[in-house]
Coordinates of C-alpha atoms and ligand atoms in Angstrom, one line a residue:
X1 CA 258.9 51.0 331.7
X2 CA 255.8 51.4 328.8
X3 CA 255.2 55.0 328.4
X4 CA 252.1 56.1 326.0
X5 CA 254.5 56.7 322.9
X6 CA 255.9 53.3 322.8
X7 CA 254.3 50.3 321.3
X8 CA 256.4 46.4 322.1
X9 CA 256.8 44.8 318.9
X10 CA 257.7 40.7 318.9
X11 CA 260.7 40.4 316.3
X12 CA 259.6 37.0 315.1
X13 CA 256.1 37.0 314.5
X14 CA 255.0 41.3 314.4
X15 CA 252.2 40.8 317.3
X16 CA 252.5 44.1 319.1
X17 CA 251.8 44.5 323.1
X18 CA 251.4 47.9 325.1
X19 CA 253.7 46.8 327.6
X20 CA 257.0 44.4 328.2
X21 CA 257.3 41.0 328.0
X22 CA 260.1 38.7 328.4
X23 CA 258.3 36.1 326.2
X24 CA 256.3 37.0 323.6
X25 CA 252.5 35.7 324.3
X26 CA 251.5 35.2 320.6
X27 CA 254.1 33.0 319.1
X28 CA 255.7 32.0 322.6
X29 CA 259.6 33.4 321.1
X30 CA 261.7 34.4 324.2
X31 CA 263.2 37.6 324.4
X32 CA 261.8 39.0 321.1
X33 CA 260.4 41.7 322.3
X34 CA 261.3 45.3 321.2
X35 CA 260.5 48.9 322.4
X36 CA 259.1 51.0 319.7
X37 CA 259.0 54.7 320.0
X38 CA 256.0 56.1 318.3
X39 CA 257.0 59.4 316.0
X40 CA 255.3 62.5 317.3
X41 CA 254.0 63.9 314.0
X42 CA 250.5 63.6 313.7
X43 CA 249.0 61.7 310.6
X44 CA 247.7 64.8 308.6
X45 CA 245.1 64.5 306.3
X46 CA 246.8 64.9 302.6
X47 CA 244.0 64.3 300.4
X48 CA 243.4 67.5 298.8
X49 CA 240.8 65.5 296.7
X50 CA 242.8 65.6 293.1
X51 CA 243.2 61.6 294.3
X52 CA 239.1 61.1 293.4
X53 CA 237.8 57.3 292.4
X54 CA 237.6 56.4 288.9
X55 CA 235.9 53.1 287.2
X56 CA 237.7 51.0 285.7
X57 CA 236.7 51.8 282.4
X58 CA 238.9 54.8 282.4
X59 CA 242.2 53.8 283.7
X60 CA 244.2 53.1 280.6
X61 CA 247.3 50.1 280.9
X62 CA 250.3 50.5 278.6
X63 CA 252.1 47.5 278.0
X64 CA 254.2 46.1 281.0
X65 CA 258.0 47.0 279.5
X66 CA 260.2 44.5 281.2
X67 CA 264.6 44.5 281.3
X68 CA 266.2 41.1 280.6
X69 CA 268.1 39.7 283.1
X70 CA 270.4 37.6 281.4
X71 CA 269.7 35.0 282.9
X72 CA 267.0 32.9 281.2
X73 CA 266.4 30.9 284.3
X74 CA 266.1 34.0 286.1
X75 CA 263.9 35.8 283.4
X76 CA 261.3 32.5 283.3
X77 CA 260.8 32.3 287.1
X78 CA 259.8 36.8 286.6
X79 CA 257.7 35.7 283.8
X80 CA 260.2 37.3 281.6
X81 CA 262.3 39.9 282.9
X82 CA 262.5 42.4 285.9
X83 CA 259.1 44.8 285.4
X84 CA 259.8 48.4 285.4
X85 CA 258.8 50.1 288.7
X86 CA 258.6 46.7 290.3
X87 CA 259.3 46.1 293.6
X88 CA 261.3 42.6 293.8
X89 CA 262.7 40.4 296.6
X90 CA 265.3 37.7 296.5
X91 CA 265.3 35.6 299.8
X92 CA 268.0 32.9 300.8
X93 CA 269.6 31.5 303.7
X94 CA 273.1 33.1 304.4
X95 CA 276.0 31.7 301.7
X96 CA 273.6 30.2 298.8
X97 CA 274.7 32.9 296.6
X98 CA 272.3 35.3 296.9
X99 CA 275.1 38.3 296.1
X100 CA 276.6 36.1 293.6
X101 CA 273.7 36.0 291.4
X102 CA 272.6 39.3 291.6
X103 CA 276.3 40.9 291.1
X104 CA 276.2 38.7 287.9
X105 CA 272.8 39.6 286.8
X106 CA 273.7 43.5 287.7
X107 CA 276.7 42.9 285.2
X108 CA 274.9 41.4 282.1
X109 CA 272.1 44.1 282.8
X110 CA 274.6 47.3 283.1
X111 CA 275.6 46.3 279.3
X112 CA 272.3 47.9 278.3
X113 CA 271.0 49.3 281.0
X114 CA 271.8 52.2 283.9
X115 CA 272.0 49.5 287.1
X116 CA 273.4 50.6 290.7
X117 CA 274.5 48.0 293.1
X118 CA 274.4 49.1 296.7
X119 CA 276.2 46.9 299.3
X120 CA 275.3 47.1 302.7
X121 CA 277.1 44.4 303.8
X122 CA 280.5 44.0 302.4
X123 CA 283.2 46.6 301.9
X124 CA 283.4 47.9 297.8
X125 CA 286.8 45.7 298.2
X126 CA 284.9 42.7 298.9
X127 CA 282.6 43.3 295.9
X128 CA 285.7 44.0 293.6
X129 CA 287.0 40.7 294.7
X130 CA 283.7 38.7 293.6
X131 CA 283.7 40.7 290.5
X132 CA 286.7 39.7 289.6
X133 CA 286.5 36.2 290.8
X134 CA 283.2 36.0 288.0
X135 CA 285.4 37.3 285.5
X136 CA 283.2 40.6 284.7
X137 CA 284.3 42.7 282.3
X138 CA 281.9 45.1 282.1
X139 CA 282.8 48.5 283.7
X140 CA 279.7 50.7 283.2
X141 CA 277.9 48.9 286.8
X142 CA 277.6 51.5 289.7
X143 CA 278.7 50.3 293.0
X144 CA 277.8 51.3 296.5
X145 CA 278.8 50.1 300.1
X146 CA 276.5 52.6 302.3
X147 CA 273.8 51.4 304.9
X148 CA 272.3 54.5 305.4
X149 CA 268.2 54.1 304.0
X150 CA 267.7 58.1 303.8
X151 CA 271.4 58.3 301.5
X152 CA 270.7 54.9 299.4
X153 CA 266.7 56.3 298.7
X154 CA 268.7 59.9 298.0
X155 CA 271.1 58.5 295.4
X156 CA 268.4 56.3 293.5
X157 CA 266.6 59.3 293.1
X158 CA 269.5 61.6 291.6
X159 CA 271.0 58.9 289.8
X160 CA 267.7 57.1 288.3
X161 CA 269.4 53.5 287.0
X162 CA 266.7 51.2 285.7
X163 CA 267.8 48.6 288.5
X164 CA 269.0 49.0 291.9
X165 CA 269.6 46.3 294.3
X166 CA 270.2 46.1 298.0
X167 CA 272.2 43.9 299.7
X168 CA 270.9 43.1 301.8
X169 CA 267.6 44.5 303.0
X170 CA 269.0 43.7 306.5
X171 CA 271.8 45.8 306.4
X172 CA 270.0 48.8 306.2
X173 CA 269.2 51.4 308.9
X174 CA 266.3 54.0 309.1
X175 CA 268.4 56.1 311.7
X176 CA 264.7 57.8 312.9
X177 CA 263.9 54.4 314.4
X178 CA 265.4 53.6 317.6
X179 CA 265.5 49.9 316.7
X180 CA 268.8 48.0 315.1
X181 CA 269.5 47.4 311.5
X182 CA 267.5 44.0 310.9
X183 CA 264.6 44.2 313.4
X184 CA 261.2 43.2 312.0
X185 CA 260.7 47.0 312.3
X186 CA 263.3 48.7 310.7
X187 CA 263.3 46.1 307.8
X188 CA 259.3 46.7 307.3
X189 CA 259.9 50.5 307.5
X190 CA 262.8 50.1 305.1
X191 CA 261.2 48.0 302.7
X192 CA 258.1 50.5 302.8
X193 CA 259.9 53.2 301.5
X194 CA 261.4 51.6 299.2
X195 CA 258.3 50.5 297.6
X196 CA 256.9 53.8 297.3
X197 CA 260.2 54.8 295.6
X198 CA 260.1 52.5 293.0
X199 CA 256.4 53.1 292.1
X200 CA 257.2 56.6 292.1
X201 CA 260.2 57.1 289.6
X202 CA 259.3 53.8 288.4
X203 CA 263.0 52.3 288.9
X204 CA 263.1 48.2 289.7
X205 CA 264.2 47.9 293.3
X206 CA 265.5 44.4 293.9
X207 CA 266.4 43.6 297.5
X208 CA 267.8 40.9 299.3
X209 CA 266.5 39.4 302.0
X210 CA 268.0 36.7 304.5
X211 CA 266.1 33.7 305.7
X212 CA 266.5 32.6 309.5
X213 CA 267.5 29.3 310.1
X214 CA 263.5 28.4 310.5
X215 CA 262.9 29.4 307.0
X216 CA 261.3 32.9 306.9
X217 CA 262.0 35.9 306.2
X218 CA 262.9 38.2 309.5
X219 CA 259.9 38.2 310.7
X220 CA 258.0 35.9 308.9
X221 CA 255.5 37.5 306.1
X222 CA 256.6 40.6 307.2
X223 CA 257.4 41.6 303.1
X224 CA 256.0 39.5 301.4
X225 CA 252.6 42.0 301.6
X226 CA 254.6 44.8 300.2
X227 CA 256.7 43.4 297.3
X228 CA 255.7 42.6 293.9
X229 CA 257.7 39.3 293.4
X230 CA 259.2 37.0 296.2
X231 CA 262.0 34.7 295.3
X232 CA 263.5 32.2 296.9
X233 CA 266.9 30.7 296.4
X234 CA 267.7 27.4 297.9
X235 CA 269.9 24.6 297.7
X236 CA 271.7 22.5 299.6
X237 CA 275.7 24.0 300.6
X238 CA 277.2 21.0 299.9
X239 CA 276.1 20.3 296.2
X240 CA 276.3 22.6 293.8
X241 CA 273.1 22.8 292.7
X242 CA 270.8 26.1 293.3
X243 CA 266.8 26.5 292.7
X244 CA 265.3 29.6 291.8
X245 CA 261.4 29.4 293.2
X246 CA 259.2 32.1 292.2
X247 CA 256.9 32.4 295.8
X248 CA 254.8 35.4 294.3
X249 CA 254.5 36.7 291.2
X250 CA 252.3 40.0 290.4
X251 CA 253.5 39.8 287.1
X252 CA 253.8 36.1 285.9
X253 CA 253.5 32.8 287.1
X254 CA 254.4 31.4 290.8
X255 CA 255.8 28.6 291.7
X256 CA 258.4 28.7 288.5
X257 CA 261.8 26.8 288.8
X258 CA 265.1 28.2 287.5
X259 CA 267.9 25.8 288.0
X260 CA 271.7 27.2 288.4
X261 CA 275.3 25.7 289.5
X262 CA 277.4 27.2 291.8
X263 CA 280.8 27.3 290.1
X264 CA 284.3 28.9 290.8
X265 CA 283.6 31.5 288.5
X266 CA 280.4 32.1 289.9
X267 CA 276.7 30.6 288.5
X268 CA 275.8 29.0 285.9
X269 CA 272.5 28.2 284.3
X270 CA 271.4 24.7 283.9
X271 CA 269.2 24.8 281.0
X272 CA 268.8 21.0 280.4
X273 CA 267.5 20.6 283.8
X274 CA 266.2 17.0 284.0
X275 CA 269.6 15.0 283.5
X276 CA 271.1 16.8 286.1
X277 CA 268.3 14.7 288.4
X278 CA 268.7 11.3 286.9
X279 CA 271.1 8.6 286.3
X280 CA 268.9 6.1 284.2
X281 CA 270.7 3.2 286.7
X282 CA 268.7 0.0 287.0
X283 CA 269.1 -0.6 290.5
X284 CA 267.0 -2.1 293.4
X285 CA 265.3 1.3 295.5
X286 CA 265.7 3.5 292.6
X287 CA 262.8 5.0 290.4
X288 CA 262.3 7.5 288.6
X289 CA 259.1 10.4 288.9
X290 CA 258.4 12.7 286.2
X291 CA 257.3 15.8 288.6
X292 CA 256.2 19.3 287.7
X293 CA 256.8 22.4 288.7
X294 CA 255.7 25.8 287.5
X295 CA 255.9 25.3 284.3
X296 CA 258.4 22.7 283.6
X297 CA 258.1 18.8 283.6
X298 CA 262.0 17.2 285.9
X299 CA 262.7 13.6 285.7
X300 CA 263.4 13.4 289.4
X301 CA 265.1 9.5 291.0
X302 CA 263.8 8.8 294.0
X303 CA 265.6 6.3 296.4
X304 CA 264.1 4.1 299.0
X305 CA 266.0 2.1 301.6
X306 CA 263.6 0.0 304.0
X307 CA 265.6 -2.1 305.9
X308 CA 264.4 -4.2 309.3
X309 CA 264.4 -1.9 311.9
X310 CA 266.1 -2.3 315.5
X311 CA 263.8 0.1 317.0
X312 CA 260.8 0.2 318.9
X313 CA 259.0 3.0 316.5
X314 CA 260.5 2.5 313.1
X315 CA 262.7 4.8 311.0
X316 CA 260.9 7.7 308.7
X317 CA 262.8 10.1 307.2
X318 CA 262.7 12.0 303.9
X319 CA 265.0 14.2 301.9
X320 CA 262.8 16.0 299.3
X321 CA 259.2 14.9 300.1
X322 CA 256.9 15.6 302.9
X323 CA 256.9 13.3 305.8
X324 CA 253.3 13.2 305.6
X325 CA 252.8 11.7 302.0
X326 CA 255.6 8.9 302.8
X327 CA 253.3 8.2 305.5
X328 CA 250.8 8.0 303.2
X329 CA 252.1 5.7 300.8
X330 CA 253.4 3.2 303.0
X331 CA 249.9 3.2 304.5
X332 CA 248.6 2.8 301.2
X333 CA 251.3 -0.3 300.4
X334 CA 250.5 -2.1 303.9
X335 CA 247.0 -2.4 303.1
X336 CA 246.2 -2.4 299.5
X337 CA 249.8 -4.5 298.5
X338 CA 250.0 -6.3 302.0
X339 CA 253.6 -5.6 302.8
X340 CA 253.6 -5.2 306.1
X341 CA 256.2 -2.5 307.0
X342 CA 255.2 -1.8 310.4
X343 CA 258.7 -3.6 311.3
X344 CA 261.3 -1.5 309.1
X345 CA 263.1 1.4 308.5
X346 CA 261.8 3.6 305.4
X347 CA 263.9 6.1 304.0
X348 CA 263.4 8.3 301.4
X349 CA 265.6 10.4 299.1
X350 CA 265.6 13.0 295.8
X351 CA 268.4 13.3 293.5
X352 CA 270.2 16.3 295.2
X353 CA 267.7 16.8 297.7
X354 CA 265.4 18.3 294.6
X355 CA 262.1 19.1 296.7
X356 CA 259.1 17.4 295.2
X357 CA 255.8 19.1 295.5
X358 CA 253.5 17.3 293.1
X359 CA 251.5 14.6 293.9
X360 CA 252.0 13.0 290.5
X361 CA 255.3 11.5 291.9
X362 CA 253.6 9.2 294.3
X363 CA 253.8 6.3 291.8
X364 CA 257.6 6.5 291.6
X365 CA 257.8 6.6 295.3
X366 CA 255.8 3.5 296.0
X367 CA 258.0 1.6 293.4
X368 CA 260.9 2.9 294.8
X369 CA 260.0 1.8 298.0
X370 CA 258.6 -2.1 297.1
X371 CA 261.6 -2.6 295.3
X372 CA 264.3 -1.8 298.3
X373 CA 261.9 -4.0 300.4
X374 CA 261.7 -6.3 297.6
X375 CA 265.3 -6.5 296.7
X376 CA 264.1 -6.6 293.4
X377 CA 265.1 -4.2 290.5
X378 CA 262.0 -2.7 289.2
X379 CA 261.5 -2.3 285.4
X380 CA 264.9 -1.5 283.3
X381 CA 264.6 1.6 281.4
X382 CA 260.8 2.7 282.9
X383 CA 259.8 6.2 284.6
X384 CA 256.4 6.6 286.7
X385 CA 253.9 9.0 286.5
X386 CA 250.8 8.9 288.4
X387 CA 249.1 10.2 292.2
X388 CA 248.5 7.4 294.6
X389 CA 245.1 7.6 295.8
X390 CA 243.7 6.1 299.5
X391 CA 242.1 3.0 298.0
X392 CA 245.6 1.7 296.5
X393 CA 243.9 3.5 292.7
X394 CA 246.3 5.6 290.4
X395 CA 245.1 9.1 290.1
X396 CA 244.7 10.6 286.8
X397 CA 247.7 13.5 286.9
X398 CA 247.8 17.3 285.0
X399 CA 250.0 18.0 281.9
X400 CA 250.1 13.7 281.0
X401 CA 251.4 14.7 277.5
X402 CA 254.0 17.1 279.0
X403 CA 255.0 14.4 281.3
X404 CA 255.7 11.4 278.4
X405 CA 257.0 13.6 276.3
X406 CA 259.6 15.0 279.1
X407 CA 260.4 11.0 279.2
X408 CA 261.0 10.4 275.7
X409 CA 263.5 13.1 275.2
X410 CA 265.4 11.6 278.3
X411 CA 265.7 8.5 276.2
X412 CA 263.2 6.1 278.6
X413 CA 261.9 3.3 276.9
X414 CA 259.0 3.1 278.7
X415 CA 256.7 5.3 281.0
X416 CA 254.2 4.3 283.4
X417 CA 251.2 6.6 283.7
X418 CA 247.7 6.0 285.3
X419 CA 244.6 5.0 282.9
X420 CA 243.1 7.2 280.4
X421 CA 240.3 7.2 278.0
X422 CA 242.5 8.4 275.2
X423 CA 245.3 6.1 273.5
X424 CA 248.6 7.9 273.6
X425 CA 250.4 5.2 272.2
X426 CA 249.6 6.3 269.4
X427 CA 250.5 9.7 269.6
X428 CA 254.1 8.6 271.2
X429 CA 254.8 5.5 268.8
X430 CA 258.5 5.3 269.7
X431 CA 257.9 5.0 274.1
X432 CA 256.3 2.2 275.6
X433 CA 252.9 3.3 277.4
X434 CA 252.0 1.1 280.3
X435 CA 248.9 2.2 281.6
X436 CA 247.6 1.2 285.0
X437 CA 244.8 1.6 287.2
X438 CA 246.2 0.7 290.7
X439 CA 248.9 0.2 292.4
X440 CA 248.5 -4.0 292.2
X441 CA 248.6 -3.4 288.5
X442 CA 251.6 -1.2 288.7
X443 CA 253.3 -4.2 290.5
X444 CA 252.3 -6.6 288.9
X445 CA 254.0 -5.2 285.3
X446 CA 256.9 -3.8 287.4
X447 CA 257.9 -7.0 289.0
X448 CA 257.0 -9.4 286.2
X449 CA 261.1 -10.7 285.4
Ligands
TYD1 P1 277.3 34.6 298.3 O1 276.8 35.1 297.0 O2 278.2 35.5 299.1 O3 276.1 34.2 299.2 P2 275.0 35.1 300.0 O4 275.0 36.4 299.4 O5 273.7 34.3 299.7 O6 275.3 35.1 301.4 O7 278.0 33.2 297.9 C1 278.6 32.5 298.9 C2 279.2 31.2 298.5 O8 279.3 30.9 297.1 C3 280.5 31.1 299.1 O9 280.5 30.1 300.0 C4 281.5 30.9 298.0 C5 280.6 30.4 296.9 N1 281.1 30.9 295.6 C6 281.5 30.0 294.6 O10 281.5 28.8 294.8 N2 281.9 30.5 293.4 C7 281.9 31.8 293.1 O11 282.3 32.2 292.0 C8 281.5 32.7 294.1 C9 281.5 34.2 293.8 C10 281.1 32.2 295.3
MG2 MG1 275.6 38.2 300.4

C-alpha cells in the first residue's frame, strides 16, 4: 500500500516511484524496489544569513596538508597522501583485499598519526587475526567492531584521530531508516553524514565500499557524487597481482595506477611495475605494447591465438582489451593487410589480465595477432608503440619519449614507434628506433627474417 509519506526507491539504479512495483520501470531490475518512509520533520529554514556570498577574491586557501600512507603506490594514486578533511572511498569486489590494505595502511599511519579502525563486518577477533597474520607491530591503532552510524559518527567526534576508516560502508545502519544495512538508501544517507563529518572536524574518512558482481558500487554512482576520491581495487583472485585505479581525484590526478601483490603476510608494493608484465620471450603470438596509464608508462605482452575456426560466427574474445578495438584491428588487418580472418578464431590476452586503456597499444596488438596467424615470430627483442588508425596508418601517440625510454630501461633493443618529425635516434643512441607510418610498413620490418 503507498501512503503520502513513503517514496519507492529502486536499489539498483536510485529512480524513485510513488507507488509499488514489482519491476522497476527505469532500469527494468526485478524486485528492487524499496519502501521509504519519509521523516516527519519539516525542512526548516537555517540560514540566519551569517552564511552570505563572497568573491573569490576573498576566500583565502592554506596549503592542502596531506598524511602519508606508507604506501607509495597508495600515496601516487591520492596525488600524495590522504588530504586532511577528505572524504575518500575504496571500492572492490568482495576478497581482493580491500581490508587487508587498509589494516596495513592504518598500521604504518598509527606510527605517526591518531588513526581509528572501525569494523563493521568482522568481529575485533577477526581483525586481531589479520593483524597478526601481517606481522604488525604497532600497538598505538584504535580498533572498533560496531555497525551502529549514530555511535561510529559519536566516537570520531570525541576521539578526533587524523584517519578513520569503515569497513565497510555496507555494514553500517542509520537505525532512523526503516531500510536494511546496504540498501542504496541507507548507504547514501550513511555516506552523507559522513561527509559532513569530515568536512566539519576536518578528520580523513576513508570508507569501503563493495562492488556487485556488475561492477558498481550498490547502487551505481550512488557515492561517487559525495566523495572526494574514488578508488578502485581490482585484480584478478587467482593471481596475485592487485591494481590500485584512482576513478576521481579532487585532489590529484585520476586515472593513476598503484600496483601491489597479495602475499601471505599480506600486500606488497610492486614498485618496478613493468617486469612484472613481461617476459621478453620471442615467440609466435606474443608482442609487447608500451601502454600508459595515469602517469606511468607499463611494458604490457599481449598474446594472440587465431586459429581456424569450427564455427559458424568465429571466436572473439579478450582478456584486457575492449572487444570493440579487437574488432577494430582485425577490420583494419582484413582490409588494409589482406588477411582474411573472417574464418578463424581471434583471441586476445594481457599479461595477468593487466586492463589496457590506451590506444597507443593497438600496434602491439596487430603484431601480436599477424604473427599467431602467421606462425611467424615477429621481431626478437622489439616493443610497439603506436595507435592503429581506420586507413591501416600509425597514429602519432602522447608521452613518445616516456614510452622509449620506459623500453630502454627494460633492456629492448629495439622499439617500434609511429613516424615523427623529430629524430630520436639521436636522443636514445643505445635503442634501435624503427619508425613507421602504417601498418604495411610495420610488417614489412617485423617480418623481414
Ligand atoms: P580481504 O582484505 O579480507 O578482502 P576484502 O576486504 O576486499 O573482502 O582479503 C581477502 C583475501 O586475501 C583472502 O582470500 C585471503 C587473502 N590474504 C592473503 O593472501 N594474504 C594475507 O596476508 C591476507 C591478510 C589475506
Ligand atoms: Mg573486508
Amino acid at each position: 500500500m503507498s501512503n503520502k509519506f513513503s517514496s519507492y526507491v529502486c536499489q539498483n539504479c536510485g529512480s524513485i516511484t510513488s507507488q509499488f512495483f514489482g519491476r522497476c520501470m527505469n532500469c527494468k531490475e526485478w524486485n528492487s524496489i524499496i519502501e521509504e518512509k519519509k521523516s516527519s520533520k519539516s525542512n526548516k529554514l537555517t540560514n540566519d544569513f551569517t552564511n552570505m556570498p563572497k568573491s573569490l577574491k576573498e576566500i583565502k586557501v592554506n596549503k592542502i596538508s596531506r598524511i602519508n600512507s606508507g604506501f607509495k603506490e597508495l600515496d601516487r594514486v591520492l596525488g600524495g597522501g590522504f588530504v586532511y578533511g577528505s572524504f575518500v572511498l575504496l571500492g572492490g569486489e568482495p576478497g581482493i583485499g580491500k581490508s587487508t590494505l587498509v589494516l596495513q595502511t592504518a598500521a604504518k599511519i598509527s606510527l605517526s598519526k591518531e588513526v581509528l579502525y572501525i569494523s563493521a563486518e568482522e568481529s575485533l577477533e577477526q581483525v586481531k587475526i589479520r593483524w597478526d597474520r601481517l606481522g604488525q607491530e604497532s600497538d598505538a591503532l584504535q580498533v572498533l567492531s560496531e555497525n551502529n552510524l549514530s555511535n561510529i559518527i559519536q566516537l570520531i567526534k570525541n576521539l578526533k584521530p587524523s584517519l578513520a576508516i569503515i569497513d565497510s560502508i555496507q555494514a553500517i545502519n542509520n537505525l532512523e531508516m526503516e531500510s536494511a544495512s546496504g540498501s542504496v538508501s541507507q548507504v547514501r544517507i550513511c555516506s552523507a553524514e559522513l561527509q559532513q563529518l569530515a568536512k566539519e572536524y576536518n578528520i580523513t574518512i576513508l570508507i569501503i565500499g563493495h562492488v556487485t558482481k556488475e561492477g558498481s558500487l550498490a547502487g551505481p554512482k550512488t557515492l561517487e557524487h559525495l566523495v572526494d576520491v574514488v578508488l578502485n581495487f581490482e585484480g584478478d583472485h587467482v593471481a596475485s597481482h592487485r591494481l590500485l585505479r584512482g576513478v576521481k581525484n579532487r585532489f590529484g590526478a585520476t586515472l593513476e595506477l598503484g600496483i601491489f601483490e597479495m602475499q601471505e603476510n599480506g600486500l606488497q608494493e610492486v614498485l618496478n611495475s613493468s617486469s612484472t608484465f613481461t617476459s621478453n620471450e620471442n615467440v609466435s603470438g606474443l608482442a609487447t605494447a608500451i601502454t600508459k596509464e595515469g602517469t606511468r608508462c607499463f611494458a604490457v605482452d599481449i598474446q594472440a591465438l587465431v586459429s581456424k575456426s569450427f564455427y559458424n560466427n568465429p571466436r572473439r574474445t579478450t582478456t584486457g582489451i575492449h572487444l570493440n578495438r579487437l574488432h577494430q584491428i582485425l577490420a583494419v588487418i582484413e582490409k588494409h593487410v589482406g588477411l582474411k580472418l573472417a574464418q578463424y578464431d581471434c583471441y586476445v590476452a594481457t599479461a595477468g589480465g593487466f586492463d589496457i586503456n590506451d590506444p597507443s597499444s593497438d600496434l602491439g596488438i596487430a603484431i601480436s595477432l599477424i604473427s599467431s596467424h602467421k606462425d611467424l615470430k615477429p621481431l626478437n627483442n622489439c616493443s610497439f608503440i603506436g595507435e592503429l588508425g581506420l586507413n591501416g596508418q600509425v597514429r602519432k601517440t602522447n608521452h613518445l619519449q616516456n614510452r622509449v625510454e620506459e623500453s630502454l630501461r627494460l633492456g629492448f633493443t629495439k622499439v617500434m614507434i609511429p613516424k615523427t618529425n623529430n629524430d630520436l635516434s639521436n636522443k636514445y643512441p643505445s635503442i634501435n628506433i624503427l619508425e613507421v607510418s602504417n601498418i604495411n610498413e610495420a610488417i614489412a620490418i617485423v617480418f623481414a627474417e
